GROMACS .gro file of C-alpha atoms in nm:
model
  182
    1GLU     CA    1  -0.083  -0.731  -2.445
    2THR     CA    2  -0.099  -0.799  -2.784
    3GLU     CA    3  -0.495  -0.795  -2.866
    4GLY     CA    4  -0.426  -1.160  -2.970
    5LEU     CA    5  -0.182  -1.131  -3.180
    6PRO     CA    6   0.163  -1.340  -3.189
    7GLU     CA    7   0.411  -1.167  -3.016
    8THR     CA    8   0.621  -1.211  -3.297
    9ILE     CA    9   0.438  -0.997  -3.479
   10VAL     CA   10   0.404  -0.678  -3.275
   11SER     CA   11   0.577  -0.685  -2.947
   12PRO     CA   12   0.409  -0.594  -2.596
   13GLU     CA   13   0.516  -0.246  -2.635
   14LYS     CA   14   0.491  -0.180  -2.947
   15MET     CA   15   0.080  -0.256  -2.935
   16ARG     CA   16   0.111  -0.053  -2.602
   17GLU     CA   17   0.222   0.223  -2.755
   18PHE     CA   18  -0.059   0.200  -2.992
   19GLU     CA   19  -0.283   0.173  -2.728
   20ARG     CA   20  -0.194   0.486  -2.547
   21SER     CA   21  -0.260   0.751  -2.875
   22ALA     CA   22  -0.658   0.535  -2.911
   23PRO     CA   23  -0.909   0.760  -2.793
   24THR     CA   24  -1.105   0.467  -2.687
   25VAL     CA   25  -0.949   0.289  -2.412
   26TYR     CA   26  -0.979   0.552  -2.204
   27TRP     CA   27  -1.315   0.512  -2.243
   28LEU     CA   28  -1.236   0.211  -2.156
   29MET     CA   29  -1.123   0.360  -1.715
   30PRO     CA   30  -1.237   0.321  -1.408
   31PRO     CA   31  -1.482   0.579  -1.396
   32PRO     CA   32  -1.369   0.804  -1.047
   33SER     CA   33  -1.752   0.788  -0.936
   34LEU     CA   34  -1.801   0.426  -0.837
   35TRP     CA   35  -1.411   0.376  -0.813
   36GLY     CA   36  -1.293   0.625  -0.467
   37ASP     CA   37  -1.012   0.504  -0.323
   38THR     CA   38  -1.001   0.194  -0.498
   39PRO     CA   39  -0.632   0.115  -0.577
   40ILE     CA   40  -0.627   0.020  -0.971
   41LEU     CA   41  -0.240   0.098  -1.022
   42PHE     CA   42   0.123   0.001  -0.856
   43THR     CA   43   0.411  -0.019  -0.826
   44ALA     CA   44   0.669   0.023  -0.650
   45THR     CA   45   0.663   0.338  -0.528
   46ARG     CA   46   0.324   0.442  -0.538
   47ASN     CA   47   0.004   0.310  -0.612
   48TYR     CA   48  -0.258   0.488  -0.841
   49THR     CA   49  -0.629   0.502  -0.822
   50ALA     CA   50  -0.872   0.625  -1.058
   51SER     CA   51  -0.902   0.966  -0.931
   52GLN     CA   52  -0.495   1.009  -1.024
   53TYR     CA   53  -0.517   0.981  -1.436
   54GLN     CA   54  -0.329   1.311  -1.408
   55ASP     CA   55  -0.041   1.180  -1.274
   56LEU     CA   56   0.011   0.891  -1.366
   57PHE     CA   57  -0.043   0.982  -1.725
   58VAL     CA   58   0.350   1.159  -1.624
   59ASP     CA   59   0.513   0.901  -1.470
   60SER     CA   60   0.467   0.639  -1.740
   61GLU     CA   61   0.561   0.944  -1.899
   62THR     CA   62   0.258   0.945  -2.116
   63PRO     CA   63   0.223   1.302  -2.229
   64LYS     CA   64  -0.112   1.275  -2.455
   65GLY     CA   65  -0.245   0.981  -2.204
   66GLY     CA   66  -0.435   1.371  -1.972
   67GLU     CA   67  -0.487   1.492  -2.305
   68LEU     CA   68  -0.663   1.230  -2.417
   69TYR     CA   69  -0.843   1.120  -2.114
   70ASP     CA   70  -0.974   1.502  -2.070
   71TYR     CA   71  -1.163   1.422  -2.389
   72ALA     CA   72  -1.307   1.080  -2.336
   73ARG     CA   73  -1.450   1.253  -2.085
   74GLU     CA   74  -1.590   1.523  -2.148
   75ALA     CA   75  -1.901   1.348  -2.313
   76PRO     CA   76  -2.196   1.535  -2.207
   77LEU     CA   77  -2.363   1.137  -2.135
   78PHE     CA   78  -2.390   1.074  -1.780
   79ALA     CA   79  -2.410   1.504  -1.674
   80GLU     CA   80  -2.706   1.552  -1.861
   81ASP     CA   81  -3.017   1.433  -2.046
   82ILE     CA   82  -2.906   1.404  -2.399
   83GLY     CA   83  -3.252   1.307  -2.534
   84VAL     CA   84  -3.241   0.936  -2.616
   85ASP     CA   85  -3.308   0.661  -2.395
   86VAL     CA   86  -3.096   0.473  -2.337
   87TYR     CA   87  -3.103   0.032  -2.242
   88CYS     CA   88  -2.782  -0.112  -2.132
   89VAL     CA   89  -2.736  -0.512  -2.140
   90HIS     CA   90  -2.388  -0.599  -2.073
   91GLY     CA   91  -2.202  -0.957  -2.011
   92VAL     CA   92  -2.073  -0.990  -1.696
   93GLY     CA   93  -1.929  -1.412  -1.543
   94SER     CA   94  -1.541  -1.348  -1.708
   95GLU     CA   95  -1.251  -1.290  -1.604
   96THR     CA   96  -1.218  -0.947  -1.626
   97PRO     CA   97  -0.882  -0.754  -1.554
   98TYR     CA   98  -0.843  -0.558  -1.197
   99GLN     CA   99  -0.587  -0.386  -1.149
  100PHE     CA  100  -0.213  -0.435  -1.271
  101ARG     CA  101   0.134  -0.447  -1.041
  102TYR     CA  102   0.433  -0.375  -1.197
  103ASN     CA  103   0.761  -0.581  -1.037
  104ASP     CA  104   1.086  -0.326  -0.831
  105LYS     CA  105   1.148  -0.158  -1.164
  106GLY     CA  106   1.002  -0.255  -1.397
  107PHE     CA  107   0.689   0.026  -1.450
  108PRO     CA  108   0.637   0.130  -1.733
  109ASP     CA  109   0.777  -0.094  -1.927
  110SER     CA  110   0.770  -0.421  -1.798
  111MET     CA  111   0.488  -0.609  -1.850
  112PRO     CA  112   0.232  -0.591  -1.486
  113VAL     CA  113   0.105  -0.884  -1.303
  114THR     CA  114  -0.245  -0.861  -1.387
  115THR     CA  115  -0.545  -0.984  -1.115
  116THR     CA  116  -0.932  -1.012  -1.237
  117SER     CA  117  -1.226  -0.959  -1.075
  118ASP     CA  118  -1.607  -1.091  -1.259
  119GLY     CA  119  -1.690  -0.841  -1.580
  120ASP     CA  120  -1.715  -0.924  -1.951
  121GLY     CA  121  -1.427  -1.000  -2.027
  122THR     CA  122  -1.314  -0.631  -2.081
  123VAL     CA  123  -1.494  -0.431  -1.882
  124ASN     CA  124  -1.513  -0.482  -1.475
  125ARG     CA  125  -1.889  -0.557  -1.413
  126GLN     CA  126  -1.787  -0.252  -1.145
  127SER     CA  127  -1.700   0.001  -1.426
  128LEU     CA  128  -2.047  -0.164  -1.624
  129GLU     CA  129  -2.216  -0.057  -1.432
  130LEU     CA  130  -2.145   0.322  -1.467
  131CYS     CA  131  -2.437   0.257  -1.767
  132LYS     CA  132  -2.698   0.292  -1.429
  133GLU     CA  133  -2.615   0.674  -1.366
  134PHE     CA  134  -2.727   0.742  -1.772
  135LYS     CA  135  -2.998   1.046  -1.686
  136ARG     CA  136  -3.302   0.769  -1.933
  137LEU     CA  137  -3.201   0.459  -1.835
  138LYS     CA  138  -3.553   0.273  -1.888
  139ASP     CA  139  -3.373  -0.094  -1.888
  140TYR     CA  140  -3.036  -0.301  -1.744
  141LYS     CA  141  -2.980  -0.613  -1.746
  142THR     CA  142  -2.711  -0.792  -1.739
  143ILE     CA  143  -2.623  -1.089  -1.886
  144SER     CA  144  -2.393  -1.464  -1.839
  145GLY     CA  145  -2.239  -1.744  -1.998
  146PHE     CA  146  -2.174  -1.803  -2.366
  147LEU     CA  147  -2.099  -1.524  -2.594
  148SER     CA  148  -2.139  -1.309  -2.299
  149THR     CA  149  -1.828  -1.095  -2.335
  150HIS     CA  150  -1.746  -0.722  -2.440
  151LEU     CA  151  -1.802  -0.743  -2.827
  152GLU     CA  152  -1.974  -1.104  -2.869
  153ILE     CA  153  -2.229  -1.017  -2.732
  154LEU     CA  154  -2.450  -0.881  -3.026
  155GLN     CA  155  -2.411  -1.215  -3.145
  156ARG     CA  156  -2.651  -1.338  -2.899
  157GLU     CA  157  -2.981  -1.450  -3.053
  158ASP     CA  158  -3.133  -1.366  -2.727
  159VAL     CA  159  -2.951  -0.992  -2.701
  160ALA     CA  160  -3.095  -0.923  -3.023
  161LYS     CA  161  -3.449  -1.066  -2.977
  162TYR     CA  162  -3.410  -0.838  -2.600
  163ILE     CA  163  -3.357  -0.539  -2.878
  164VAL     CA  164  -3.596  -0.577  -3.227
  165ASN     CA  165  -3.868  -0.628  -2.868
  166LEU     CA  166  -3.794  -0.272  -2.791
  167LEU     CA  167  -3.800  -0.124  -3.149
  168LYS     CA  168  -4.078  -0.275  -3.174
  169VAL     CA  169  -4.271  -0.165  -2.910
  170LYS     CA  170  -4.087   0.164  -2.995
  171ASN     CA  171  -4.216   0.211  -3.380
  172LEU     CA  172  -4.554   0.119  -3.213
  173GLU     CA  173  -4.505   0.403  -2.962
  174LEU     CA  174  -4.441   0.683  -3.207
  175ARG     CA  175  -4.713   0.474  -3.446
  176LYS     CA  176  -4.943   0.605  -3.209
  177LYS     CA  177  -4.800   0.940  -3.083
  178GLN     CA  178  -4.873   1.002  -3.443
  179GLY     CA  179  -5.150   1.013  -3.438
  180TYR     CA  180  -5.156   0.705  -3.692
  181ARG     CA  181  -5.478   0.419  -3.689
  182LEU     CA  182  -5.330   0.025  -3.605
   0.00000   0.00000   0.00000
C-alpha cells in the first residue's frame, strides 16, 4: 500500500521500504499468542504463521525486521502489572487485512492478494482482542458504524463522552481518597 498517496508520487516498493523500517509497524503484526498456527502469509514455497516471523524476516530480506519486532514485543504491557488501569475501546465492522498471498514468483517484491475479515480497517479483530490480556483491564468495548476505524474512532462523540466520564469518575475517586469533601 502507499498509505493513500497516489502511486505516481510514491511507489509501493518505496513505501514498503519505509514501512519495514518503522517500529510501529511491528506493533500491528498479529500476535502469536492469539493466532497460533493460522497462516498469515502464503508464498509459492512456504506459508508463515505469527510464530515464524524471524524466518519471514530472513526470507523477505528484511534484516532489521527481527530486531524491530523484538524491540516492539519487549514492552512489559502484558507480562506484568504496570500500575495503570486499562479501558479498551476499538472499532469493528470494517474490512481489514487478514492474510496475504503472493503469486508463484512474486515474494517478496510484488504486492500480495489480500484476504480481509472483520476489524477496524487497520487491525484485525482477532488481534484487537489482545487488549483483553492487559493485567488491569477494567472495561472492553467494541464500536461499529460511522467513524469506527482505527484512527477515526477518537472523533466519535460517544467515545469522547465515555472517556470524559471515565476521567470524571477517576477524579472523584482520587479526591475522596485524598480526603477532599465533595
